[in-house]
Short mmCIF file of C-alpha atoms and ligand atoms in Angstrom, two decimals:
data_model
loop_
_atom_site.label_atom_id
_atom_site.label_comp_id
_atom_site.label_asym_id
_atom_site.label_seq_id
_atom_site.Cartn_x
_atom_site.Cartn_y
_atom_site.Cartn_z
CA MET X 4 -1.46 2.80 12.64
CA GLY X 5 -0.48 5.62 10.29
CA ARG X 6 -0.58 6.52 6.67
CA VAL X 7 1.65 7.71 3.88
CA ALA X 8 1.18 11.44 3.38
CA GLY X 9 3.56 11.52 0.45
CA ILE X 10 6.09 9.52 -1.50
CA ARG X 11 8.90 10.34 -3.88
CA ILE X 12 10.43 7.66 -6.06
CA LYS X 13 13.61 8.16 -8.06
CA ASN X 14 15.18 5.92 -10.66
CA TYR X 15 12.80 2.99 -10.27
CA GLY X 16 12.05 1.63 -13.75
CA SER X 17 9.97 4.10 -15.75
CA LEU X 18 9.56 6.24 -12.62
CA LYS X 19 12.66 8.40 -12.91
CA ASP X 20 11.39 11.04 -10.53
CA ILE X 21 7.81 11.14 -9.32
CA LYS X 22 6.24 12.78 -6.30
CA MET X 23 2.83 12.09 -4.84
CA GLY X 24 1.31 14.08 -1.98
CA LYS X 25 3.20 16.11 0.59
CA LEU X 26 6.87 15.65 1.37
CA LEU X 27 9.52 17.23 3.49
CA SER X 28 11.21 18.21 0.23
CA ASP X 29 7.91 19.52 -1.18
CA LYS X 30 5.71 20.97 1.53
CA ASP X 31 3.32 22.60 -0.95
CA GLY X 32 1.79 19.28 -1.93
CA THR X 33 -1.52 18.10 -0.47
CA GLU X 34 -1.28 14.92 1.58
CA LEU X 35 -2.31 11.66 -0.05
CA SER X 36 -5.88 10.54 0.54
CA ASN X 37 -6.97 7.38 2.31
CA ILE X 38 -7.90 6.00 -1.10
CA ASN X 39 -5.65 6.68 -4.10
CA ALA X 40 -6.37 5.32 -7.54
CA ILE X 41 -3.66 5.35 -10.19
CA ILE X 42 -4.71 5.44 -13.82
CA GLY X 43 -2.88 5.78 -17.12
CA GLN X 44 -2.36 4.10 -20.45
CA SER X 45 -0.62 0.75 -20.70
CA GLY X 46 3.10 0.99 -20.10
CA THR X 47 2.91 4.23 -18.12
CA GLY X 48 4.13 2.61 -14.92
CA LYS X 49 1.10 1.67 -12.79
CA SER X 50 2.42 -1.81 -12.06
CA THR X 51 5.88 -0.31 -11.61
CA LEU X 52 4.47 1.96 -8.92
CA ALA X 53 2.76 -0.99 -7.21
CA ASP X 54 6.02 -2.89 -7.47
CA ALA X 55 7.96 0.02 -5.95
CA PHE X 56 5.80 -0.29 -2.83
CA GLY X 57 6.35 -4.06 -2.90
CA PHE X 58 10.08 -3.51 -3.36
CA LEU X 59 10.24 -1.35 -0.22
CA ALA X 60 8.40 -4.02 1.75
CA ASP X 61 10.73 -6.72 0.33
CA CYS X 62 13.82 -4.63 1.22
CA LEU X 63 12.58 -4.60 4.78
CA GLU X 64 11.88 -8.30 4.91
CA LYS X 65 14.73 -9.74 2.86
CA GLY X 66 17.39 -7.04 2.46
CA VAL X 67 18.07 -4.97 -0.65
CA GLU X 68 20.07 -7.51 -2.63
CA VAL X 69 17.40 -10.22 -2.46
CA ALA X 70 14.63 -7.65 -3.03
CA CYS X 71 16.20 -6.70 -6.38
CA ASP X 72 15.77 -10.29 -7.56
CA LEU X 73 12.35 -11.10 -6.12
CA ASN X 74 9.07 -11.05 -8.07
CA GLY X 75 10.77 -11.25 -11.43
CA ARG X 76 12.56 -7.92 -10.94
CA GLY X 77 15.70 -9.35 -12.52
CA GLY X 78 18.32 -7.63 -10.39
CA PHE X 79 19.43 -4.05 -9.70
CA ASP X 80 20.44 -3.35 -13.32
CA LYS X 81 16.94 -4.14 -14.57
CA VAL X 82 15.18 -2.32 -11.76
CA ILE X 83 17.03 1.01 -11.95
CA SER X 84 15.83 3.42 -14.63
CA GLN X 85 17.59 2.66 -17.88
CA GLY X 86 20.58 4.90 -18.61
CA ILE X 87 20.90 6.07 -15.00
CA GLN X 88 24.21 5.46 -13.22
CA ASP X 89 22.97 6.54 -9.83
CA SER X 90 21.02 5.04 -6.95
CA ILE X 91 17.39 4.09 -6.50
CA GLU X 92 15.87 6.50 -4.00
CA PHE X 93 12.72 6.69 -1.92
CA GLU X 94 11.39 9.41 0.32
CA LEU X 95 8.38 8.58 2.40
CA TYR X 96 6.45 11.14 4.42
CA TYR X 97 4.46 9.33 7.01
CA ARG X 98 2.11 10.35 9.77
CA GLU X 99 1.01 8.21 12.70
CA THR X 100 -2.05 10.30 13.66
CA SER X 101 -3.45 13.68 12.65
CA ASN X 102 -1.60 15.50 15.42
CA SER X 103 1.66 13.58 15.50
CA SER X 104 4.47 15.26 13.62
CA PRO X 105 5.29 13.48 10.39
CA ILE X 106 8.28 11.23 9.95
CA THR X 107 10.41 11.31 6.82
CA TYR X 108 12.15 8.12 5.76
CA GLU X 109 14.84 8.32 3.10
CA LEU X 110 16.47 5.33 1.50
CA SER X 111 19.10 5.12 -1.26
CA ILE X 112 20.12 1.85 -2.79
CA GLY X 113 23.16 1.55 -5.02
CA LEU X 114 25.96 -0.86 -5.82
CA ASP X 115 29.07 -1.53 -3.77
CA ARG X 116 32.54 -1.90 -5.30
CA THR X 117 31.88 -5.52 -6.16
CA GLY X 118 28.65 -4.63 -7.95
CA ARG X 119 26.29 -5.94 -5.29
CA PRO X 120 23.26 -3.90 -4.18
CA ILE X 121 23.76 -2.13 -0.87
CA VAL X 122 21.95 0.42 1.30
CA GLN X 123 23.92 3.57 0.58
CA LYS X 124 21.97 5.86 2.84
CA GLU X 125 19.09 5.55 5.25
CA ARG X 126 17.61 8.28 7.37
CA LEU X 127 14.59 8.90 9.62
CA ARG X 128 13.68 12.45 10.55
CA GLN X 129 11.03 14.05 12.72
CA ARG X 130 10.45 17.43 14.28
CA ARG X 131 10.72 17.52 18.08
CA VAL X 132 7.50 16.84 19.99
CA LYS X 133 6.96 20.39 21.23
CA GLU X 134 8.01 22.17 18.06
CA ARG X 135 5.57 23.03 15.35
CA TYR X 136 8.08 24.61 13.04
CA GLY X 137 11.74 24.28 12.25
CA LYS X 138 13.88 21.64 10.69
CA PRO X 139 13.26 18.04 11.68
CA LEU X 140 15.87 16.07 13.57
CA SER X 141 17.58 12.99 12.23
CA PHE X 142 17.07 10.26 14.77
CA LEU X 143 18.54 7.58 12.53
CA TYR X 144 21.29 8.21 10.02
CA LEU X 145 23.31 5.53 8.28
CA GLU X 146 25.69 5.55 5.35
CA MET X 147 26.91 2.20 4.10
CA GLY X 148 25.64 0.60 7.33
CA LYS X 149 27.42 3.02 9.67
CA GLY X 150 26.09 6.01 11.55
CA TYR X 151 24.04 6.86 14.59
CA ALA X 152 20.63 6.68 16.19
CA PHE X 153 18.99 8.50 19.08
CA LYS X 154 17.13 6.59 21.75
CA GLY X 155 13.68 7.49 23.04
CA ASN X 156 10.77 9.41 21.66
CA ASP X 157 12.00 12.93 21.33
CA THR X 158 15.63 12.98 20.48
CA GLY X 159 17.83 13.60 17.52
CA LEU X 160 20.34 15.80 15.85
CA TYR X 161 19.41 19.21 14.50
CA GLU X 162 20.09 19.51 10.85
CA ASP X 163 22.74 22.14 10.03
CA SER X 164 23.81 22.37 13.66
CA VAL X 165 25.73 20.43 16.22
CA THR X 166 23.07 20.59 18.91
CA GLU X 167 22.27 17.11 20.09
CA VAL X 168 19.25 16.13 22.11
CA GLY X 169 19.00 12.86 23.99
CA GLU X 170 21.25 9.85 24.02
CA LYS X 171 23.11 9.16 20.82
CA VAL X 172 24.40 5.69 20.05
CA ASN X 173 26.77 4.73 17.30
CA VAL X 174 25.46 2.09 14.96
CA GLU X 175 27.32 -0.31 12.72
CA LEU X 176 25.26 -2.93 10.96
CA ALA X 177 26.68 -6.42 10.52
CA ASP X 178 25.10 -6.61 7.06
CA PRO X 179 24.84 -3.37 5.05
CA ARG X 180 22.35 -5.04 2.71
CA GLN X 181 19.77 -5.07 5.50
CA LEU X 182 17.85 -1.96 6.44
CA GLY X 183 18.88 -0.30 9.69
CA ILE X 184 15.23 0.01 10.68
CA VAL X 185 15.07 -3.80 10.82
CA THR X 186 17.89 -4.10 13.34
CA LEU X 187 17.01 -1.06 15.43
CA GLY X 188 13.29 -1.65 15.03
CA GLU X 189 13.66 -4.69 17.28
CA LEU X 190 14.87 -2.59 20.22
CA LYS X 191 12.33 -0.99 22.50
CA GLU X 192 14.62 1.94 23.30
CA HIS X 193 13.96 3.11 19.73
CA PRO X 194 10.16 3.35 19.86
CA ARG X 195 9.76 5.51 16.76
CA ILE X 196 11.88 3.18 14.67
CA VAL X 197 9.86 0.23 16.00
CA GLN X 198 6.65 2.02 15.04
CA PHE X 199 7.84 2.87 11.56
CA LYS X 200 9.20 -0.61 10.90
CA ASP X 201 5.92 -2.17 12.04
CA PHE X 202 4.01 0.13 9.72
CA LEU X 203 6.13 -0.86 6.72
CA LYS X 204 6.13 -4.53 7.68
CA ASN X 205 2.37 -4.68 7.53
CA TRP X 206 1.94 -3.36 4.01
CA TYR X 207 -0.06 -5.67 1.83
CA LEU X 208 0.03 -6.05 -1.93
CA CYS X 209 -2.75 -8.13 -3.32
CA TYR X 210 -3.13 -9.93 -6.61
CA PHE X 211 -6.23 -12.03 -6.11
CA SER X 212 -6.45 -15.06 -8.31
CA PRO X 213 -9.77 -16.90 -8.34
CA THR X 214 -8.03 -20.13 -9.36
CA SER X 215 -5.94 -20.06 -6.21
CA ALA X 216 -8.91 -19.02 -4.08
CA ARG X 217 -10.63 -22.23 -5.15
CA GLU X 218 -8.00 -24.47 -3.57
CA ILE X 219 -9.05 -26.00 -0.29
CA PRO X 220 -6.08 -25.19 1.93
CA ASN X 221 -5.15 -26.89 5.17
CA ALA X 222 -7.35 -26.18 8.13
CA GLY X 223 -6.27 -23.46 10.51
CA PRO X 224 -7.39 -19.93 11.17
CA GLN X 225 -5.35 -17.15 9.58
CA LYS X 226 -5.80 -13.51 10.39
CA TYR X 227 -5.06 -12.02 6.99
CA LEU X 228 -5.65 -12.80 3.34
CA ASN X 229 -2.42 -13.61 1.54
CA ARG X 230 -1.21 -12.16 -1.75
CA LEU X 231 -3.25 -14.48 -4.00
CA GLY X 232 -6.24 -14.78 -1.72
CA ASN X 233 -5.98 -18.57 -1.61
CA ASN X 234 -6.42 -18.69 2.15
CA LEU X 235 -9.94 -17.30 1.97
CA ASN X 236 -11.35 -20.17 3.99
CA ASN X 237 -8.65 -19.83 6.64
CA VAL X 238 -9.45 -16.15 7.09
CA ALA X 239 -13.13 -17.02 7.27
CA GLN X 240 -12.24 -19.55 9.97
CA PHE X 241 -10.31 -16.88 11.88
CA LEU X 242 -13.15 -14.36 11.76
CA HIS X 243 -15.63 -17.06 12.73
CA ARG X 244 -13.50 -18.10 15.71
CA GLU X 245 -13.01 -14.52 16.90
CA ASP X 246 -16.68 -13.62 16.86
CA PRO X 247 -19.17 -15.96 15.13
CA GLN X 248 -22.06 -13.50 15.36
CA GLU X 249 -20.08 -10.61 13.98
CA PHE X 250 -18.80 -12.87 11.18
CA ARG X 251 -22.35 -13.79 10.21
CA LYS X 252 -23.15 -10.10 10.01
CA VAL X 253 -20.14 -9.59 7.75
CA LEU X 254 -21.27 -12.45 5.51
CA LYS X 255 -24.76 -11.01 5.34
CA ASN X 256 -23.38 -7.65 4.39
CA ILE X 257 -21.16 -9.15 1.68
CA GLN X 258 -23.98 -11.32 0.38
CA SER X 259 -26.14 -8.23 -0.15
CA LYS X 260 -23.47 -6.95 -2.57
CA LEU X 261 -23.25 -10.14 -4.63
CA THR X 262 -25.95 -10.34 -7.23
CA GLY X 263 -27.85 -13.62 -7.26
CA ILE X 264 -26.49 -14.86 -3.92
CA SER X 265 -29.11 -15.24 -1.20
CA LYS X 266 -26.97 -16.52 1.65
CA ILE X 267 -23.37 -17.29 2.60
CA GLU X 268 -22.86 -19.75 5.44
CA PRO X 269 -19.73 -20.97 7.16
CA VAL X 270 -19.73 -24.77 7.43
CA LYS X 271 -17.30 -26.77 9.50
CA LEU X 272 -16.11 -30.01 7.90
CA GLN X 273 -15.31 -33.10 9.93
CA ASN X 274 -11.56 -32.61 9.48
CA GLY X 275 -11.77 -29.20 11.14
CA GLN X 276 -11.70 -27.16 7.92
CA LEU X 277 -14.16 -24.38 7.47
CA VAL X 278 -15.68 -23.83 4.06
CA LEU X 279 -18.15 -21.30 2.85
CA GLU X 280 -21.45 -22.32 1.31
CA PHE X 281 -23.06 -19.95 -1.15
CA SER X 282 -26.80 -20.25 -1.74
CA GLU X 283 -27.73 -19.11 -5.22
CA GLU X 284 -31.17 -17.95 -6.20
CA GLY X 285 -32.99 -20.64 -8.18
CA PHE X 286 -31.14 -23.58 -6.62
CA THR X 287 -32.18 -25.67 -3.65
CA ASN X 288 -28.73 -26.76 -2.54
CA PRO X 289 -25.86 -24.40 -1.81
CA PHE X 290 -22.48 -24.49 -3.55
CA TYR X 291 -19.09 -24.52 -1.87
CA SER X 292 -16.91 -21.53 -2.67
CA GLN X 293 -14.85 -23.80 -4.97
CA LYS X 294 -17.80 -23.89 -7.35
CA MET X 295 -18.47 -20.17 -7.45
CA SER X 296 -17.68 -18.08 -10.51
CA ASP X 297 -14.36 -16.23 -10.82
CA GLY X 298 -16.02 -12.83 -10.46
CA THR X 299 -18.10 -13.80 -7.42
CA LEU X 300 -15.07 -15.23 -5.66
CA LYS X 301 -12.97 -12.20 -6.45
CA LEU X 302 -15.61 -9.78 -5.29
CA PHE X 303 -16.09 -11.86 -2.15
CA ALA X 304 -12.34 -11.71 -1.47
CA TYR X 305 -12.28 -7.90 -1.86
CA TYR X 306 -15.20 -7.44 0.47
CA LEU X 307 -13.67 -9.82 3.00
CA LEU X 308 -10.47 -7.80 2.76
CA LEU X 309 -12.42 -4.68 3.65
CA HIS X 310 -13.80 -6.44 6.74
CA GLU X 311 -10.53 -7.74 8.14
CA LYS X 312 -10.07 -7.29 11.86
CA GLU X 313 -7.22 -4.92 12.69
CA PRO X 314 -6.70 -4.07 9.04
CA ARG X 315 -3.28 -3.68 7.55
CA PRO X 316 -2.32 -0.01 7.32
CA LEU X 317 -1.57 0.05 3.60
CA VAL X 318 -3.14 -2.13 0.94
CA PHE X 319 -2.15 -1.95 -2.73
CA ILE X 320 -4.56 -3.56 -5.18
CA GLU X 321 -3.73 -4.05 -8.87
CA GLU X 322 -6.58 -3.76 -11.37
CA PRO X 323 -9.54 -4.96 -9.29
CA GLU X 324 -11.67 -4.82 -12.46
CA ASN X 325 -10.05 -7.89 -14.01
CA GLY X 326 -12.70 -10.55 -14.30
CA LEU X 327 -15.47 -8.45 -12.74
CA TYR X 328 -18.68 -7.31 -14.37
CA HIS X 329 -18.21 -3.59 -15.05
CA LYS X 330 -21.30 -2.48 -13.15
CA TYR X 331 -19.98 -3.95 -9.86
CA LEU X 332 -17.02 -1.62 -9.89
CA THR X 333 -18.63 1.63 -8.79
CA ASP X 334 -20.12 -0.17 -5.78
CA LEU X 335 -16.81 -1.76 -4.98
CA ALA X 336 -15.10 1.64 -5.06
CA VAL X 337 -17.84 3.12 -2.86
CA GLU X 338 -17.34 0.30 -0.32
CA MET X 339 -13.59 0.76 -0.43
CA LYS X 340 -14.04 4.47 0.22
CA LYS X 341 -16.35 3.76 3.14
CA SER X 342 -13.93 1.29 4.64
CA VAL X 343 -11.08 3.83 4.75
CA LYS X 344 -13.06 6.92 5.58
CA GLY X 345 -11.30 9.33 7.96
CA GLY X 346 -8.73 8.16 10.43
CA TYR X 347 -5.35 6.60 10.12
CA SER X 348 -6.14 2.91 10.26
CA LYS X 349 -6.21 1.98 6.57
CA GLN X 350 -5.00 3.44 3.31
CA LEU X 351 -5.70 2.01 -0.11
CA PHE X 352 -3.80 2.32 -3.39
CA ILE X 353 -5.44 0.89 -6.48
CA THR X 354 -4.31 0.77 -10.09
CA THR X 355 -7.19 0.65 -12.52
CA HIS X 356 -8.31 0.98 -16.12
CA SER X 357 -11.96 1.25 -15.16
CA PRO X 358 -13.92 4.54 -15.50
CA PHE X 359 -16.69 2.80 -13.51
CA PHE X 360 -14.35 2.44 -10.56
CA VAL X 361 -13.11 6.02 -10.93
CA ASN X 362 -16.71 7.30 -11.03
CA ALA X 363 -16.96 6.84 -7.26
CA LEU X 364 -13.84 8.91 -6.57
CA SER X 365 -13.07 12.60 -6.21
CA PRO X 366 -10.32 14.45 -8.13
CA ASP X 367 -7.99 14.40 -5.12
CA GLU X 368 -8.21 10.63 -5.01
CA VAL X 369 -7.06 9.96 -8.56
CA TRP X 370 -3.53 10.10 -9.98
CA VAL X 371 -2.68 10.02 -13.66
CA LEU X 372 0.55 8.56 -14.99
CA GLU X 373 1.69 9.75 -18.40
CA LYS X 374 4.66 8.63 -20.40
CA GLN X 375 6.83 11.44 -21.75
CA LYS X 376 8.97 11.56 -24.88
CA ASP X 377 12.10 10.52 -22.98
CA GLY X 378 10.33 7.25 -22.05
CA PHE X 379 9.89 8.14 -18.39
CA SER X 380 6.58 8.83 -16.71
CA THR X 381 5.21 11.83 -14.87
CA ILE X 382 2.30 11.79 -12.44
CA LYS X 383 -0.42 14.36 -11.84
CA ARG X 384 -3.40 14.48 -9.52
CA ALA X 385 -6.73 14.66 -11.36
CA SER X 386 -7.51 17.81 -9.35
CA GLU X 387 -4.60 19.56 -11.11
CA TYR X 388 -6.29 19.38 -14.51
CA ASP X 389 -8.22 22.46 -15.63
CA HIS X 390 -12.00 22.23 -15.31
CA VAL X 391 -11.98 18.81 -13.68
CA ASN X 392 -12.79 20.06 -10.17
CA ALA X 393 -15.49 22.42 -11.40
CA LEU X 394 -17.16 19.79 -13.59
CA ASN X 395 -16.96 17.20 -10.84
CA GLU X 396 -18.63 19.64 -8.46
CA GLU X 397 -21.46 19.91 -10.99
CA ASP X 398 -22.04 16.19 -10.39
CA ILE X 399 -20.31 14.95 -13.49
CA ASN X 400 -18.60 11.76 -12.42
CA LEU X 401 -14.85 11.64 -12.60
CA GLY X 402 -14.73 8.39 -14.56
CA ASP X 403 -17.05 9.88 -17.18
CA LEU X 404 -14.77 12.93 -17.46
CA TRP X 405 -11.79 10.65 -17.88
CA TYR X 406 -13.58 8.57 -20.50
CA SER X 407 -14.46 11.79 -22.35
CA ASP X 408 -10.78 12.84 -22.41
CA TYR X 409 -11.07 15.78 -20.01
CA PHE X 410 -7.93 14.46 -18.42
CA GLY X 411 -5.59 11.48 -18.47
N1 LIG T 12 14.59 -0.15 -16.10
C1 LIG T 12 13.65 0.53 -16.76
N2 LIG T 12 13.85 1.83 -17.06
C2 LIG T 12 12.92 2.54 -17.71
N3 LIG T 12 11.76 2.04 -18.13
C3 LIG T 12 11.51 0.76 -17.84
C4 LIG T 12 12.43 -0.06 -17.15
N4 LIG T 12 11.92 -1.29 -17.05
C5 LIG T 12 10.72 -1.26 -17.65
N5 LIG T 12 10.48 -0.02 -18.14
C6 LIG T 12 9.27 0.47 -18.85
O1 LIG T 12 8.31 0.69 -17.89
C7 LIG T 12 7.04 0.37 -18.39
C8 LIG T 12 6.42 -0.54 -17.37
O2 LIG T 12 5.11 -0.42 -17.44
P1 LIG T 12 4.12 -1.00 -16.37
O3 LIG T 12 4.07 -2.47 -16.46
O4 LIG T 12 4.40 -0.42 -15.05
O5 LIG T 12 2.86 -0.34 -17.04
P2 LIG T 12 1.35 -0.33 -16.62
O6 LIG T 12 0.97 1.10 -16.51
O7 LIG T 12 1.16 -1.20 -15.45
O8 LIG T 12 0.67 -0.92 -17.90
P3 LIG T 12 -0.62 -1.88 -18.07
O9 LIG T 12 -1.77 -0.97 -18.10
O10 LIG T 12 -0.38 -2.51 -19.38
O11 LIG T 12 -0.62 -2.84 -16.94
C9 LIG T 12 7.23 -0.33 -19.72
O12 LIG T 12 6.76 0.50 -20.72
C10 LIG T 12 8.72 -0.52 -19.84
O13 LIG T 12 9.14 -0.17 -21.12
MG1 LIG T 13 0.17 -3.00 -15.16
#
């Protein structure tokens, strides 16, 4: 499904200009890993980074004007870095598979003459299929909703030249507050735009809340956990319906990670709902998930997330340690690492304050945000700090190094 090899964010809250991984505008960077943890003191911009990913997904779904107001963002003026009279900009370097040539997506959002947020510029670029080197071609280019796109899989316009390849169509969007990739991503003659839009559409930001997870929702199978995780039982119902035996295996696997739980069973109620019964050591009768502790439910939700069928390509988790016993966190990080290992099917981003979580990670998988004197944050990969790689290779865990102020 693809993964983000690099991202650049400009003028988004405290993130005035940060780069992570490899980009078209910075080829020297190393591509992002399948698991990326973001650490840093309070107020350094971890949640802002998570929200920037959410903002991009919201722009796709609702258009840029609505996205500026969603999730308590408070409008364009509050979102853009304070003191900046420019646009909010994103550059995303994305790769479908290890041998496909990367796609660069650029998006600038500013204000129109009436002061309403608008897409100022949007561009998709990719090198031609048979070329390993050279400048990538723009196969979608829009300014203020007007521009062009090239049909097919291997077409575009050479940068700095007038050579055109393939069929070019002029594009004028009816609503310049919507992203062009939404309109063109519905047309099968633009397969790469379709692919990229589908990738972005399936991003998932999760903020599990045990209180919500305790609600018994309406019956009905649902493929994916929602933002708060309050459709846990519906997802269980989906997995059970798809393959009951496989689902039992998943439950058994999860149960082995939950201390004090001896069995988890799916039980169908008379009204068609499916609930989960947790058997706890020491008790004869099982408890429904509604009665489980906050931490158990949260951990269960994370593990279920890691077992989703056809996983979403990008998952952003904020502070998984909240409400969890600290010793569970290294295991959780290990399981997360296992679930994304190799391949291009799933990529995880996690903000955390927990050295226990970071202990399971390598220096390339950890990013440190630091606030500078001007109030804006910079970001650095843990592997860029002196001594960290060498000490980590000597089996000193990364979280312990962080806790001992070797970095961050
Ligand atoms: N428009 C803006 N321009 C510049 N800075 C901003 C803007 N809006 C908010 N900020 C700053 O950005 C920071 C936001 O921090 P954020 O919530 O992302 O931190 P965090 O790393 O998640 O912290 P915590 O660990 O407490 O969750 C705040 O310090 C705030 O002052
Ligand atoms: Mg935060």
